[in-house]
Amino acid sequence: MSELSVNHLLGIKYLKEQDIQLIFETADHFKEVINRSIKKVPSLRDITIANVFFENSTRTKLSFELAEKRLSADVINFSAGQSSVKKGETLVDTVNNILSMKVDMVVMRHPNPGAGIFLSKHVKAAIVNAGDGAHEHPTQALLDSYSIREKLGDVAGKNVVIVGDILHSRVALSNIFALKLQGANVKVCGPKTLIPKYIESLGVEVETDLRKALNWCDVANMLRIQNERLDISYFPTTREYTQQFGVNKKLLESLDKEIVIMHPGPINRGVEITSDVADSKQSIILNQVENGVAIRMAVIYLLASKIK
Ligand code: CP
């Protein structure tokens, strides 16, 4: 397979396993490029990309911008907070105005699930979903799987537990799709109130005992408690959540084996993981961030090659 089966990256749900392998092989090449002394290639000299962010971001926004610049694309950035969205302009009007400045690709983060899918039907540009509400965060899942592949050699056959707020997490859903597509075994672990009822229909097992989940897994992906999406109380107190579902050094050291710790960021230190776990040699959190640039270069490069 030499090109993606899709013209947009809207979610992992729309990808085939071969798409993921193509993205990883392309990312391998770009990872080598960004570790050279000259980190830039001229691949996308004629492409203009708009990063359109309606929600806060540190890692995703900077990582996309760096990926685009490393590929020599022209880049414009848009943050809703400082824009005419505040004056009532619609999403489609906003993006069509950006596109009339001859933009080829839009990378968008939006609080509404499906915002990227909606946009792809109404504007003429390649759309990359950089996170849409509690729906999907495809490039996060790709960089997560890529980091597992880098650390453990393969994703197929590995046991991965995703811990925390599964209900509100786009990272969880995209990771489940990506891991299952590659043949990993997946469990979710968290308070029952934060595990959606449909989750087992995705081929995922539920484990509410964190110690059992950790003793089973090769990799634990620790999710952030998303206070901004918790409209009601899903657990009694943050302290109780941490006691039941937080990972600390003592717990890690009491396990039967050494496991890999991941976190998409931003971390609530002392809530889902303690600092001594986040900063330990078992943690690959900063490798995930590094790999994010290579993965996003690969996604942008492959989608740009499909623009007619
Ligand atoms: N992982 C992630 O999406 O982080 P940001 O919200 O900082 O982009």
mmCIF file of C-alpha atoms and ligand atoms in Angstrom:
data_model
loop_
_atom_site.group_PDB
_atom_site.id
_atom_site.type_symbol
_atom_site.label_atom_id
_atom_site.label_comp_id
_atom_site.label_asym_id
_atom_site.label_seq_id
_atom_site.Cartn_x
_atom_site.Cartn_y
_atom_site.Cartn_z
ATOM 1 C CA MET A 1 0.000 0.000 0.000
ATOM 2 C CA SER A 2 1.555 3.307 -1.061
ATOM 3 C CA GLU A 3 -1.236 5.747 -0.237
ATOM 4 C CA LEU A 4 -3.871 6.184 2.466
ATOM 5 C CA SER A 5 -7.370 4.816 1.855
ATOM 6 C CA VAL A 6 -8.829 8.129 3.133
ATOM 7 C CA ASN A 7 -8.621 11.784 2.019
ATOM 8 C CA HIS A 8 -9.109 13.148 5.563
ATOM 9 C CA LEU A 9 -8.024 11.920 8.996
ATOM 10 C CA LEU A 10 -11.315 12.183 10.877
ATOM 11 C CA GLY A 11 -10.934 9.217 13.227
ATOM 12 C CA ILE A 12 -9.161 5.868 13.581
ATOM 13 C CA LYS A 13 -12.587 4.295 12.989
ATOM 14 C CA TYR A 14 -12.272 5.179 9.278
ATOM 15 C CA LEU A 15 -8.763 3.697 8.820
ATOM 16 C CA LYS A 16 -7.651 0.239 7.759
ATOM 17 C CA GLU A 17 -4.799 -1.642 9.424
ATOM 18 C CA GLN A 18 -2.664 -1.032 6.296
ATOM 19 C CA ASP A 19 -3.204 2.748 6.702
ATOM 20 C CA ILE A 20 -1.717 2.542 10.194
ATOM 21 C CA GLN A 21 1.291 0.527 8.955
ATOM 22 C CA LEU A 22 1.852 3.045 6.122
ATOM 23 C CA ILE A 23 1.720 5.944 8.605
ATOM 24 C CA PHE A 24 4.218 4.132 10.883
ATOM 25 C CA GLU A 25 6.642 3.342 8.043
ATOM 26 C CA THR A 26 6.466 6.972 6.874
ATOM 27 C CA ALA A 27 6.939 8.171 10.481
ATOM 28 C CA ASP A 28 10.052 5.950 10.789
ATOM 29 C CA HIS A 29 11.585 7.921 7.916
ATOM 30 C CA PHE A 30 10.583 11.301 9.381
ATOM 31 C CA LYS A 31 11.838 10.345 12.847
ATOM 32 C CA GLU A 32 15.247 9.787 11.299
ATOM 33 C CA VAL A 33 14.940 13.191 9.543
ATOM 34 C CA ILE A 34 14.080 15.135 12.732
ATOM 35 C CA ASN A 35 17.079 13.643 14.508
ATOM 36 C CA ARG A 36 19.492 14.953 11.852
ATOM 37 C CA SER A 37 21.319 18.266 12.307
ATOM 38 C CA ILE A 38 19.224 19.666 9.406
ATOM 39 C CA LYS A 39 15.711 18.732 10.468
ATOM 40 C CA LYS A 40 13.781 20.164 7.532
ATOM 41 C CA VAL A 41 12.764 18.612 4.206
ATOM 42 C CA PRO A 42 11.212 20.456 1.232
ATOM 43 C CA SER A 43 8.389 17.912 0.715
ATOM 44 C CA LEU A 44 5.413 20.296 1.220
ATOM 45 C CA ARG A 45 6.833 23.550 -0.155
ATOM 46 C CA ASP A 46 3.654 24.264 -2.141
ATOM 47 C CA ILE A 47 1.154 23.342 0.589
ATOM 48 C CA THR A 48 -0.533 25.767 3.006
ATOM 49 C CA ILE A 49 -1.995 24.449 6.251
ATOM 50 C CA ALA A 50 -4.307 26.191 8.742
ATOM 51 C CA ASN A 51 -4.273 25.046 12.362
ATOM 52 C CA VAL A 52 -7.737 25.927 13.637
ATOM 53 C CA PHE A 53 -8.108 25.444 17.398
ATOM 54 C CA PHE A 54 -11.421 26.035 19.162
ATOM 55 C CA GLU A 55 -10.133 24.376 22.373
ATOM 56 C CA ASN A 56 -6.933 24.712 24.390
ATOM 57 C CA SER A 57 -3.924 22.617 23.464
ATOM 58 C CA THR A 58 -0.206 22.520 24.182
ATOM 59 C CA ARG A 59 1.187 19.261 22.769
ATOM 60 C CA THR A 60 -1.095 18.757 19.756
ATOM 61 C CA LYS A 61 -0.953 22.345 18.500
ATOM 62 C CA LEU A 62 2.814 22.746 18.848
ATOM 63 C CA SER A 63 3.448 19.273 17.474
ATOM 64 C CA PHE A 64 1.329 19.859 14.343
ATOM 65 C CA GLU A 65 2.923 23.259 13.767
ATOM 66 C CA LEU A 66 6.425 21.848 14.117
ATOM 67 C CA ALA A 67 5.558 18.877 11.853
ATOM 68 C CA GLU A 68 4.230 21.250 9.178
ATOM 69 C CA LYS A 69 7.300 23.492 9.396
ATOM 70 C CA ARG A 70 9.684 20.513 9.270
ATOM 71 C CA LEU A 71 7.954 19.590 5.972
ATOM 72 C CA SER A 72 8.371 23.199 4.691
ATOM 73 C CA ALA A 73 4.603 23.858 4.455
ATOM 74 C CA ASP A 74 3.294 27.406 4.883
ATOM 75 C CA VAL A 75 1.435 27.560 8.199
ATOM 76 C CA ILE A 76 -1.269 29.842 9.588
ATOM 77 C CA ASN A 77 -2.682 29.549 13.100
ATOM 78 C CA PHE A 78 -6.166 30.383 14.292
ATOM 79 C CA SER A 79 -7.386 30.413 17.902
ATOM 80 C CA ALA A 80 -11.134 30.836 18.375
ATOM 81 C CA GLY A 81 -10.683 32.993 21.481
ATOM 82 C CA GLN A 82 -9.094 35.823 19.461
ATOM 83 C CA SER A 83 -11.278 35.486 16.349
ATOM 84 C CA SER A 84 -14.578 36.624 14.847
ATOM 85 C CA VAL A 85 -16.168 33.384 16.149
ATOM 86 C CA LYS A 86 -16.682 35.563 19.241
ATOM 87 C CA LYS A 87 -18.884 37.812 17.036
ATOM 88 C CA GLY A 88 -21.087 34.872 15.988
ATOM 89 C CA GLU A 89 -19.392 33.625 12.775
ATOM 90 C CA THR A 90 -20.234 29.964 12.021
ATOM 91 C CA LEU A 91 -17.707 27.141 11.743
ATOM 92 C CA VAL A 92 -18.258 26.703 7.975
ATOM 93 C CA ASP A 93 -18.039 30.482 7.322
ATOM 94 C CA THR A 94 -14.899 30.710 9.438
ATOM 95 C CA VAL A 95 -13.167 27.865 7.616
ATOM 96 C CA ASN A 96 -14.357 28.943 4.140
ATOM 97 C CA ASN A 97 -12.906 32.402 4.792
ATOM 98 C CA ILE A 98 -9.603 30.780 5.749
ATOM 99 C CA LEU A 99 -9.744 28.556 2.638
ATOM 100 C CA SER A 100 -10.328 31.529 0.328
ATOM 101 C CA MET A 101 -6.757 32.519 1.267
ATOM 102 C CA LYS A 102 -5.738 29.372 -0.716
ATOM 103 C CA VAL A 103 -5.322 26.944 2.152
ATOM 104 C CA ASP A 104 -4.994 23.231 1.256
ATOM 105 C CA MET A 105 -5.383 21.505 4.622
ATOM 106 C CA VAL A 106 -7.135 22.271 7.904
ATOM 107 C CA VAL A 107 -6.028 20.771 11.227
ATOM 108 C CA MET A 108 -8.887 21.331 13.640
ATOM 109 C CA ARG A 109 -9.549 20.842 17.347
ATOM 110 C CA HIS A 110 -13.158 21.467 18.370
ATOM 111 C CA PRO A 111 -15.231 20.763 21.511
ATOM 112 C CA ASN A 112 -18.095 19.199 19.505
ATOM 113 C CA PRO A 113 -17.930 15.483 18.596
ATOM 114 C CA GLY A 114 -18.121 15.099 14.808
ATOM 115 C CA ALA A 115 -17.038 18.682 14.025
ATOM 116 C CA GLY A 116 -14.312 17.435 11.641
ATOM 117 C CA ILE A 117 -16.716 15.062 9.869
ATOM 118 C CA PHE A 118 -19.178 17.933 9.410
ATOM 119 C CA LEU A 119 -16.451 20.195 8.062
ATOM 120 C CA SER A 120 -15.184 17.595 5.594
ATOM 121 C CA LYS A 121 -18.646 17.559 3.979
ATOM 122 C CA HIS A 122 -18.879 21.336 3.639
ATOM 123 C CA VAL A 123 -15.432 22.621 2.655
ATOM 124 C CA LYS A 124 -12.879 21.800 -0.051
ATOM 125 C CA ALA A 125 -9.745 20.945 1.918
ATOM 126 C CA ALA A 126 -8.164 17.934 3.572
ATOM 127 C CA ILE A 127 -9.311 17.855 7.202
ATOM 128 C CA VAL A 128 -7.251 16.477 10.091
ATOM 129 C CA ASN A 129 -9.086 15.941 13.370
ATOM 130 C CA ALA A 130 -6.870 17.169 16.221
ATOM 131 C CA GLY A 131 -9.484 16.146 18.805
ATOM 132 C CA ASP A 132 -13.271 16.584 18.627
ATOM 133 C CA GLY A 133 -14.930 16.678 22.038
ATOM 134 C CA ALA A 134 -15.240 13.233 23.614
ATOM 135 C CA HIS A 135 -15.192 11.551 20.177
ATOM 136 C CA GLU A 136 -11.735 10.890 18.654
ATOM 137 C CA HIS A 137 -8.127 12.080 18.803
ATOM 138 C CA PRO A 138 -6.628 10.011 15.973
ATOM 139 C CA THR A 139 -3.078 11.377 15.901
ATOM 140 C CA GLN A 140 -2.788 10.800 19.674
ATOM 141 C CA ALA A 141 -3.760 7.134 19.221
ATOM 142 C CA LEU A 142 -1.330 6.772 16.312
ATOM 143 C CA LEU A 143 1.566 8.209 18.295
ATOM 144 C CA ASP A 144 0.600 6.048 21.289
ATOM 145 C CA SER A 145 0.656 2.830 19.226
ATOM 146 C CA TYR A 146 3.836 3.964 17.479
ATOM 147 C CA SER A 147 5.462 4.456 20.904
ATOM 148 C CA ILE A 148 4.373 0.954 22.025
ATOM 149 C CA ARG A 149 5.788 -0.488 18.762
ATOM 150 C CA GLU A 150 9.062 1.384 19.373
ATOM 151 C CA LYS A 151 9.339 0.211 23.011
ATOM 152 C CA LEU A 152 8.057 -3.377 22.701
ATOM 153 C CA GLY A 153 8.754 -4.192 19.026
ATOM 154 C CA ASP A 154 5.113 -4.710 18.045
ATOM 155 C CA VAL A 155 1.555 -3.818 19.051
ATOM 156 C CA ALA A 156 -0.044 -7.115 17.987
ATOM 157 C CA GLY A 157 -0.540 -9.499 20.919
ATOM 158 C CA LYS A 158 0.358 -6.916 23.590
ATOM 159 C CA ASN A 159 -1.886 -6.407 26.632
ATOM 160 C CA VAL A 160 -2.839 -2.748 27.043
ATOM 161 C CA VAL A 161 -4.977 -1.307 29.824
ATOM 162 C CA ILE A 162 -6.456 2.173 29.527
ATOM 163 C CA VAL A 163 -7.096 3.593 33.005
ATOM 164 C CA GLY A 164 -9.378 6.426 34.065
ATOM 165 C CA ASP A 165 -12.166 8.490 32.567
ATOM 166 C CA ILE A 166 -13.101 6.349 29.564
ATOM 167 C CA LEU A 167 -16.528 7.972 29.215
ATOM 168 C CA HIS A 168 -15.285 11.458 28.292
ATOM 169 C CA SER A 169 -12.030 10.452 26.612
ATOM 170 C CA ARG A 170 -11.400 10.840 22.884
ATOM 171 C CA VAL A 171 -7.939 9.402 23.572
ATOM 172 C CA ALA A 172 -9.516 6.205 24.947
ATOM 173 C CA LEU A 173 -11.854 5.686 21.994
ATOM 174 C CA SER A 174 -9.190 6.330 19.337
ATOM 175 C CA ASN A 175 -6.724 4.107 21.214
ATOM 176 C CA ILE A 176 -9.251 1.278 21.430
ATOM 177 C CA PHE A 177 -9.902 1.438 17.666
ATOM 178 C CA ALA A 178 -6.174 1.621 16.851
ATOM 179 C CA LEU A 179 -5.074 -1.127 19.265
ATOM 180 C CA LYS A 180 -7.836 -3.553 18.239
ATOM 181 C CA LEU A 181 -7.091 -2.937 14.541
ATOM 182 C CA GLN A 182 -3.456 -3.952 15.188
ATOM 183 C CA GLY A 183 -4.321 -7.078 17.183
ATOM 184 C CA ALA A 184 -3.621 -5.911 20.753
ATOM 185 C CA ASN A 185 -5.655 -7.125 23.748
ATOM 186 C CA VAL A 186 -7.356 -4.191 25.442
ATOM 187 C CA LYS A 187 -8.895 -3.695 28.885
ATOM 188 C CA VAL A 188 -10.287 -0.529 30.406
ATOM 189 C CA CYS A 189 -10.148 0.202 34.125
ATOM 190 C CA GLY A 190 -11.815 2.979 36.110
ATOM 191 C CA PRO A 191 -14.847 3.859 38.191
ATOM 192 C CA LYS A 192 -17.963 2.133 36.778
ATOM 193 C CA THR A 193 -19.553 5.580 36.379
ATOM 194 C CA LEU A 194 -16.779 6.557 33.936
ATOM 195 C CA ILE A 195 -16.977 3.413 31.761
ATOM 196 C CA PRO A 196 -19.602 3.602 28.994
ATOM 197 C CA LYS A 197 -22.079 0.712 28.758
ATOM 198 C CA TYR A 198 -21.252 0.015 25.071
ATOM 199 C CA ILE A 199 -17.504 -0.419 25.648
ATOM 200 C CA GLU A 200 -17.530 -4.258 25.556
ATOM 201 C CA SER A 201 -19.137 -4.141 22.090
ATOM 202 C CA LEU A 202 -15.772 -2.704 20.895
ATOM 203 C CA GLY A 203 -14.007 -5.942 21.908
ATOM 204 C CA VAL A 204 -12.690 -4.496 25.158
ATOM 205 C CA GLU A 205 -12.858 -6.067 28.640
ATOM 206 C CA VAL A 206 -13.692 -4.088 31.768
ATOM 207 C CA GLU A 207 -11.585 -4.538 34.933
ATOM 208 C CA THR A 208 -12.425 -2.426 37.964
ATOM 209 C CA ASP A 209 -9.530 -3.715 40.109
ATOM 210 C CA LEU A 210 -6.468 -1.650 39.173
ATOM 211 C CA ARG A 211 -3.927 -4.089 40.661
ATOM 212 C CA LYS A 212 -5.376 -6.978 38.601
ATOM 213 C CA ALA A 213 -5.364 -4.801 35.480
ATOM 214 C CA LEU A 214 -1.735 -3.804 36.017
ATOM 215 C CA ASN A 215 -0.616 -7.383 36.683
ATOM 216 C CA TRP A 216 -2.281 -8.416 33.377
ATOM 217 C CA CYS A 217 -0.921 -5.664 31.134
ATOM 218 C CA ASP A 218 2.308 -4.911 29.290
ATOM 219 C CA VAL A 219 1.335 -1.240 28.973
ATOM 220 C CA ALA A 220 -0.835 1.024 31.146
ATOM 221 C CA ASN A 221 -2.127 4.174 29.456
ATOM 222 C CA MET A 222 -3.137 6.499 32.289
ATOM 223 C CA LEU A 223 -5.786 9.053 31.339
ATOM 224 C CA ARG A 224 -6.340 12.466 32.826
ATOM 225 C CA ILE A 225 -9.430 13.190 34.880
ATOM 226 C CA GLN A 226 -11.080 15.736 32.592
ATOM 227 C CA ASN A 227 -12.562 18.121 35.116
ATOM 228 C CA GLU A 228 -13.702 20.446 32.302
ATOM 229 C CA ARG A 229 -16.003 17.700 30.917
ATOM 230 C CA LEU A 230 -17.353 16.440 34.276
ATOM 231 C CA ASP A 231 -20.741 18.140 34.558
ATOM 232 C CA ILE A 232 -21.705 16.027 37.594
ATOM 233 C CA SER A 233 -19.748 14.036 40.222
ATOM 234 C CA TYR A 234 -18.714 10.617 38.881
ATOM 235 C CA PHE A 235 -16.702 9.637 41.994
ATOM 236 C CA PRO A 236 -16.870 10.829 45.614
ATOM 237 C CA THR A 237 -13.603 12.810 45.824
ATOM 238 C CA THR A 238 -10.357 13.175 43.880
ATOM 239 C CA ARG A 239 -8.565 11.633 46.895
ATOM 240 C CA GLU A 240 -10.705 8.481 46.692
ATOM 241 C CA TYR A 241 -10.192 8.311 42.913
ATOM 242 C CA THR A 242 -6.421 8.436 43.447
ATOM 243 C CA GLN A 243 -6.557 5.750 46.141
ATOM 244 C CA GLN A 244 -8.431 3.353 43.822
ATOM 245 C CA PHE A 245 -7.197 4.246 40.342
ATOM 246 C CA GLY A 246 -3.972 6.222 40.783
ATOM 247 C CA VAL A 247 -0.582 4.629 40.100
ATOM 248 C CA ASN A 248 2.294 5.312 42.482
ATOM 249 C CA LYS A 249 5.815 3.890 42.706
ATOM 250 C CA LYS A 250 4.935 1.507 45.565
ATOM 251 C CA LEU A 251 2.134 -0.066 43.540
ATOM 252 C CA LEU A 252 4.360 -0.393 40.430
ATOM 253 C CA GLU A 253 7.148 -2.027 42.424
ATOM 254 C CA SER A 254 4.728 -4.531 43.995
ATOM 255 C CA LEU A 255 3.662 -5.926 40.590
ATOM 256 C CA ASP A 256 4.806 -9.281 39.202
ATOM 257 C CA LYS A 257 6.574 -7.615 36.253
ATOM 258 C CA GLU A 258 7.823 -4.294 34.904
ATOM 259 C CA ILE A 259 5.170 -2.545 32.801
ATOM 260 C CA VAL A 260 5.339 0.466 30.475
ATOM 261 C CA ILE A 261 3.575 3.643 31.651
ATOM 262 C CA MET A 262 1.999 6.039 29.148
ATOM 263 C CA HIS A 263 -0.008 9.242 29.525
ATOM 264 C CA PRO A 264 -1.301 11.510 26.731
ATOM 265 C CA GLY A 265 -0.852 14.670 28.858
ATOM 266 C CA PRO A 266 -1.539 17.042 30.359
ATOM 267 C CA ILE A 267 -0.829 15.161 33.611
ATOM 268 C CA ASN A 268 -2.618 15.835 36.887
ATOM 269 C CA ARG A 269 0.465 14.939 38.960
ATOM 270 C CA GLY A 270 -0.546 13.182 42.162
ATOM 271 C CA VAL A 271 -4.014 12.300 40.819
ATOM 272 C CA GLU A 272 -3.774 9.626 38.074
ATOM 273 C CA ILE A 273 -0.010 9.136 38.509
ATOM 274 C CA THR A 274 2.543 10.389 40.999
ATOM 275 C CA SER A 275 5.584 12.363 39.850
ATOM 276 C CA ASP A 276 7.977 9.498 40.669
ATOM 277 C CA VAL A 277 6.002 7.307 38.205
ATOM 278 C CA ALA A 278 5.653 9.994 35.525
ATOM 279 C CA ASP A 279 9.390 10.651 35.634
ATOM 280 C CA SER A 280 10.509 7.017 36.098
ATOM 281 C CA LYS A 281 12.390 4.869 33.563
ATOM 282 C CA GLN A 282 9.177 2.868 33.039
ATOM 283 C CA SER A 283 7.442 6.002 31.733
ATOM 284 C CA ILE A 284 7.564 6.738 27.987
ATOM 285 C CA ILE A 285 5.519 9.953 28.271
ATOM 286 C CA LEU A 286 8.129 12.219 26.684
ATOM 287 C CA ASN A 287 8.880 9.621 23.970
ATOM 288 C CA GLN A 288 5.169 9.859 23.096
ATOM 289 C CA VAL A 289 5.525 13.626 22.676
ATOM 290 C CA GLU A 290 8.674 13.229 20.537
ATOM 291 C CA ASN A 291 6.970 10.605 18.364
ATOM 292 C CA GLY A 292 3.986 12.925 17.927
ATOM 293 C CA VAL A 293 6.002 15.138 15.588
ATOM 294 C CA ALA A 294 7.078 12.240 13.329
ATOM 295 C CA ILE A 295 3.547 10.779 13.287
ATOM 296 C CA ARG A 296 1.995 14.141 12.404
ATOM 297 C CA MET A 297 4.603 14.707 9.682
ATOM 298 C CA ALA A 298 3.636 11.308 8.253
ATOM 299 C CA VAL A 299 -0.111 12.014 8.381
ATOM 300 C CA ILE A 300 0.221 15.459 6.789
ATOM 301 C CA TYR A 301 2.648 14.221 4.129
ATOM 302 C CA LEU A 302 0.416 11.272 3.157
ATOM 303 C CA LEU A 303 -2.770 13.371 3.063
ATOM 304 C CA ALA A 304 -1.043 16.149 1.091
ATOM 305 C CA SER A 305 0.071 13.615 -1.511
ATOM 306 C CA LYS A 306 -3.645 12.915 -2.166
ATOM 307 C CA ILE A 307 -4.570 16.568 -2.805
ATOM 308 C CA LYS A 308 -5.234 16.919 -6.536
HETATM 309 N N1 CP B 1 -2.489 15.033 24.416
HETATM 310 C C1 CP B 1 -3.081 16.192 24.083
HETATM 311 O O1 CP B 1 -4.012 16.240 23.244
HETATM 312 O O2 CP B 1 -2.588 17.290 24.714
HETATM 313 P P1 CP B 1 -3.010 18.796 24.412
HETATM 314 O O3 CP B 1 -4.447 18.955 24.870
HETATM 315 O O4 CP B 1 -2.056 19.668 25.189
HETATM 316 O O5 CP B 1 -2.915 19.026 22.933
#
